[in-house]
């Protein structure tokens, strides 16, 4: 990935041994190169190659005969399905715009790690942008690290009180 952004909501520590750092939900945004898209297509559809040009247009080509032509497609994410809608056919230098009634082709998305759900897919100049959400994320935090953070917070000048009755 050339860029990744995570936005964590409702981040908190759950007491326990060891303590857990918990965030829910999490918004994920990734940007990857067009070359990575081609690698994904080789796995899913060995007969096709995928490419995004400098104008952000996605094209599919036959893997064995890439010079024959291409198919420009739009994509839409709907739950666990990716819908490829053909727009333009280009064969030997000629372009034909396809009518809107040409059906879209569904592609089932694989189950993603840790319950990640893909919510958006868009194209930029030679790049693919993905957005998704994760219901919850947990990570164990060593007790010594929690004590270091509390020590740093208490330096602010106000006493830090972490009792059950009152939160800071």
mmCIF file of C-alpha atoms in Angstrom:
data_model
loop_
_atom_site.group_PDB
_atom_site.id
_atom_site.type_symbol
_atom_site.label_atom_id
_atom_site.label_comp_id
_atom_site.label_asym_id
_atom_site.label_seq_id
_atom_site.Cartn_x
_atom_site.Cartn_y
_atom_site.Cartn_z
ATOM 1 C CA UNK A 1 0.000 0.000 0.000
ATOM 2 C CA UNK A 2 1.293 3.449 -0.811
ATOM 3 C CA UNK A 3 -0.881 5.059 1.875
ATOM 4 C CA UNK A 4 -2.962 3.768 4.786
ATOM 5 C CA UNK A 5 -5.154 5.688 7.213
ATOM 6 C CA UNK A 6 -6.902 4.335 10.298
ATOM 7 C CA UNK A 7 -9.416 6.335 12.338
ATOM 8 C CA UNK A 8 -10.143 4.757 15.717
ATOM 9 C CA UNK A 9 -13.307 5.708 17.592
ATOM 10 C CA UNK A 10 -14.100 5.170 21.282
ATOM 11 C CA UNK A 11 -10.565 4.157 22.256
ATOM 12 C CA UNK A 12 -10.377 2.898 25.823
ATOM 13 C CA UNK A 13 -8.484 0.584 28.160
ATOM 14 C CA UNK A 14 -10.233 -2.490 29.544
ATOM 15 C CA UNK A 15 -8.874 -3.625 32.874
ATOM 16 C CA UNK A 16 -7.596 -7.149 33.107
ATOM 17 C CA UNK A 17 -4.428 -9.157 33.026
ATOM 18 C CA UNK A 18 -3.022 -7.990 30.683
ATOM 19 C CA UNK A 19 -5.000 -4.793 30.054
ATOM 20 C CA UNK A 20 -6.631 -4.477 26.615
ATOM 21 C CA UNK A 21 -6.619 -1.415 24.413
ATOM 22 C CA UNK A 22 -9.986 -1.460 22.608
ATOM 23 C CA UNK A 23 -11.360 0.739 19.808
ATOM 24 C CA UNK A 24 -14.724 0.453 18.085
ATOM 25 C CA UNK A 25 -15.491 1.102 15.274
ATOM 26 C CA UNK A 26 -12.473 1.688 13.043
ATOM 27 C CA UNK A 27 -12.458 3.342 9.630
ATOM 28 C CA UNK A 28 -9.786 2.048 7.237
ATOM 29 C CA UNK A 29 -8.620 3.806 4.057
ATOM 30 C CA UNK A 30 -5.947 2.330 1.782
ATOM 31 C CA UNK A 31 -4.386 3.425 -1.470
ATOM 32 C CA UNK A 32 -2.477 0.984 -3.654
ATOM 33 C CA UNK A 33 -0.810 1.123 -7.034
ATOM 34 C CA UNK A 34 -2.376 -0.128 -10.240
ATOM 35 C CA UNK A 35 0.248 -2.887 -10.288
ATOM 36 C CA UNK A 36 -1.208 -4.335 -7.094
ATOM 37 C CA UNK A 37 -4.621 -4.414 -8.787
ATOM 38 C CA UNK A 38 -3.123 -6.445 -11.631
ATOM 39 C CA UNK A 39 -1.718 -8.949 -9.120
ATOM 40 C CA UNK A 40 -5.168 -9.343 -7.532
ATOM 41 C CA UNK A 41 -6.724 -9.919 -10.957
ATOM 42 C CA UNK A 42 -4.146 -12.591 -11.779
ATOM 43 C CA UNK A 43 -5.223 -14.514 -8.685
ATOM 44 C CA UNK A 44 -8.979 -14.072 -9.134
ATOM 45 C CA UNK A 45 -9.197 -14.136 -12.955
ATOM 46 C CA UNK A 46 -6.064 -15.645 -14.517
ATOM 47 C CA UNK A 47 -7.289 -14.841 -18.036
ATOM 48 C CA UNK A 48 -7.606 -11.091 -17.352
ATOM 49 C CA UNK A 49 -5.307 -8.257 -16.376
ATOM 50 C CA UNK A 50 -6.476 -5.077 -14.688
ATOM 51 C CA UNK A 51 -4.980 -1.628 -15.001
ATOM 52 C CA UNK A 52 -5.850 1.945 -14.010
ATOM 53 C CA UNK A 53 -4.525 4.629 -16.356
ATOM 54 C CA UNK A 54 -3.334 8.192 -15.685
ATOM 55 C CA UNK A 55 -6.937 9.478 -15.882
ATOM 56 C CA UNK A 56 -8.242 7.040 -13.250
ATOM 57 C CA UNK A 57 -10.040 4.797 -15.786
ATOM 58 C CA UNK A 58 -10.072 1.065 -14.978
ATOM 59 C CA UNK A 59 -9.466 -1.259 -17.910
ATOM 60 C CA UNK A 60 -9.586 -5.033 -18.249
ATOM 61 C CA UNK A 61 -7.576 -6.844 -20.949
ATOM 62 C CA UNK A 62 -7.063 -10.448 -22.025
ATOM 63 C CA UNK A 63 -3.893 -11.693 -20.332
ATOM 64 C CA UNK A 64 -2.663 -13.618 -23.398
ATOM 65 C CA UNK A 65 -3.496 -10.906 -25.932
ATOM 66 C CA UNK A 66 -3.305 -7.491 -24.213
ATOM 67 C CA UNK A 67 -2.855 -5.657 -27.531
ATOM 68 C CA UNK A 68 -6.190 -6.905 -28.832
ATOM 69 C CA UNK A 69 -8.251 -4.365 -26.905
ATOM 70 C CA UNK A 70 -9.687 -3.429 -23.538
ATOM 71 C CA UNK A 71 -12.907 -3.015 -21.629
ATOM 72 C CA UNK A 72 -13.411 0.098 -19.482
ATOM 73 C CA UNK A 73 -15.370 -0.658 -16.333
ATOM 74 C CA UNK A 74 -16.965 1.146 -13.420
ATOM 75 C CA UNK A 75 -17.061 -0.574 -10.039
ATOM 76 C CA UNK A 76 -19.502 -0.517 -7.165
ATOM 77 C CA UNK A 77 -19.217 -2.240 -3.788
ATOM 78 C CA UNK A 78 -22.425 -3.722 -2.390
ATOM 79 C CA UNK A 79 -21.871 -5.734 0.769
ATOM 80 C CA UNK A 80 -19.779 -8.768 -0.099
ATOM 81 C CA UNK A 81 -20.116 -8.219 -3.865
ATOM 82 C CA UNK A 82 -18.114 -6.096 -6.264
ATOM 83 C CA UNK A 83 -20.113 -5.123 -9.360
ATOM 84 C CA UNK A 84 -18.175 -4.495 -12.570
ATOM 85 C CA UNK A 85 -20.192 -2.453 -15.062
ATOM 86 C CA UNK A 86 -18.732 -2.309 -18.615
ATOM 87 C CA UNK A 87 -18.780 1.176 -20.197
ATOM 88 C CA UNK A 88 -16.566 1.176 -23.289
ATOM 89 C CA UNK A 89 -15.089 -1.515 -25.538
ATOM 90 C CA UNK A 90 -11.881 -0.633 -27.334
ATOM 91 C CA UNK A 91 -10.709 -2.947 -30.148
ATOM 92 C CA UNK A 92 -7.786 -2.182 -32.432
ATOM 93 C CA UNK A 93 -7.942 1.560 -31.871
ATOM 94 C CA UNK A 94 -11.743 1.925 -32.177
ATOM 95 C CA UNK A 95 -13.987 2.764 -29.209
ATOM 96 C CA UNK A 96 -17.622 1.783 -28.748
ATOM 97 C CA UNK A 97 -19.637 3.160 -25.881
ATOM 98 C CA UNK A 98 -21.878 0.453 -24.465
ATOM 99 C CA UNK A 99 -25.559 1.133 -23.628
ATOM 100 C CA UNK A 100 -26.477 1.515 -19.961
ATOM 101 C CA UNK A 101 -28.637 -1.605 -20.091
ATOM 102 C CA UNK A 102 -25.571 -3.850 -20.465
ATOM 103 C CA UNK A 103 -25.652 -5.909 -17.256
ATOM 104 C CA UNK A 104 -23.071 -5.600 -14.518
ATOM 105 C CA UNK A 105 -20.906 -8.571 -13.620
ATOM 106 C CA UNK A 106 -20.867 -9.586 -9.932
ATOM 107 C CA UNK A 107 -17.614 -10.641 -8.289
ATOM 108 C CA UNK A 108 -17.823 -12.141 -4.806
ATOM 109 C CA UNK A 109 -15.290 -10.555 -2.479
ATOM 110 C CA UNK A 110 -13.272 -12.876 -0.253
ATOM 111 C CA UNK A 111 -13.851 -12.709 3.467
ATOM 112 C CA UNK A 112 -11.439 -10.129 4.816
ATOM 113 C CA UNK A 113 -9.356 -10.475 7.978
ATOM 114 C CA UNK A 114 -10.799 -9.650 11.410
ATOM 115 C CA UNK A 115 -14.276 -8.837 10.097
ATOM 116 C CA UNK A 116 -13.151 -5.959 7.879
ATOM 117 C CA UNK A 117 -15.954 -4.865 5.550
ATOM 118 C CA UNK A 118 -15.186 -3.101 2.260
ATOM 119 C CA UNK A 119 -17.442 -0.048 1.847
ATOM 120 C CA UNK A 120 -15.945 1.856 -1.080
ATOM 121 C CA UNK A 121 -13.621 1.346 -4.028
ATOM 122 C CA UNK A 122 -12.556 4.179 -6.332
ATOM 123 C CA UNK A 123 -9.835 4.899 -8.857
ATOM 124 C CA UNK A 124 -7.279 7.680 -9.124
ATOM 125 C CA UNK A 125 -4.321 8.235 -11.457
ATOM 126 C CA UNK A 126 -2.680 4.778 -11.582
ATOM 127 C CA UNK A 127 -4.050 3.965 -8.128
ATOM 128 C CA UNK A 128 -6.913 2.229 -6.392
ATOM 129 C CA UNK A 129 -8.463 3.607 -3.198
ATOM 130 C CA UNK A 130 -10.237 1.261 -0.794
ATOM 131 C CA UNK A 131 -12.292 2.183 2.254
ATOM 132 C CA UNK A 132 -13.744 -0.127 4.844
ATOM 133 C CA UNK A 133 -14.797 -0.501 8.436
ATOM 134 C CA UNK A 134 -13.894 -2.814 11.262
ATOM 135 C CA UNK A 135 -16.387 -3.331 14.096
ATOM 136 C CA UNK A 136 -13.803 -3.641 16.886
ATOM 137 C CA UNK A 137 -10.057 -3.864 17.424
ATOM 138 C CA UNK A 138 -8.265 -5.171 20.517
ATOM 139 C CA UNK A 139 -4.611 -5.220 21.489
ATOM 140 C CA UNK A 140 -2.913 -6.374 24.665
ATOM 141 C CA UNK A 141 -0.943 -3.632 26.403
ATOM 142 C CA UNK A 142 1.836 -4.494 28.875
ATOM 143 C CA UNK A 143 1.066 -3.196 32.376
ATOM 144 C CA UNK A 144 4.412 -1.329 32.463
ATOM 145 C CA UNK A 145 3.402 0.626 29.336
ATOM 146 C CA UNK A 146 0.073 1.631 30.937
ATOM 147 C CA UNK A 147 1.951 2.879 34.024
ATOM 148 C CA UNK A 148 4.341 4.882 31.778
ATOM 149 C CA UNK A 149 1.390 6.588 30.037
ATOM 150 C CA UNK A 150 -0.298 7.383 33.384
ATOM 151 C CA UNK A 151 2.973 8.852 34.679
ATOM 152 C CA UNK A 152 3.252 11.044 31.583
ATOM 153 C CA UNK A 153 -0.355 12.205 31.967
ATOM 154 C CA UNK A 154 0.136 13.091 35.649
ATOM 155 C CA UNK A 155 2.993 15.465 34.722
ATOM 156 C CA UNK A 156 0.420 17.836 33.179
ATOM 157 C CA UNK A 157 -0.063 19.461 36.564
ATOM 158 C CA UNK A 158 -3.478 18.150 37.590
ATOM 159 C CA UNK A 159 -3.844 15.098 39.774
ATOM 160 C CA UNK A 160 -4.973 12.026 37.874
ATOM 161 C CA UNK A 161 -7.773 10.138 39.597
ATOM 162 C CA UNK A 162 -8.760 6.790 38.086
ATOM 163 C CA UNK A 163 -11.377 5.537 40.511
ATOM 164 C CA UNK A 164 -14.621 3.904 39.438
ATOM 165 C CA UNK A 165 -16.700 6.810 40.753
ATOM 166 C CA UNK A 166 -15.061 9.561 38.782
ATOM 167 C CA UNK A 167 -13.414 9.614 35.384
ATOM 168 C CA UNK A 168 -10.766 12.053 34.214
#
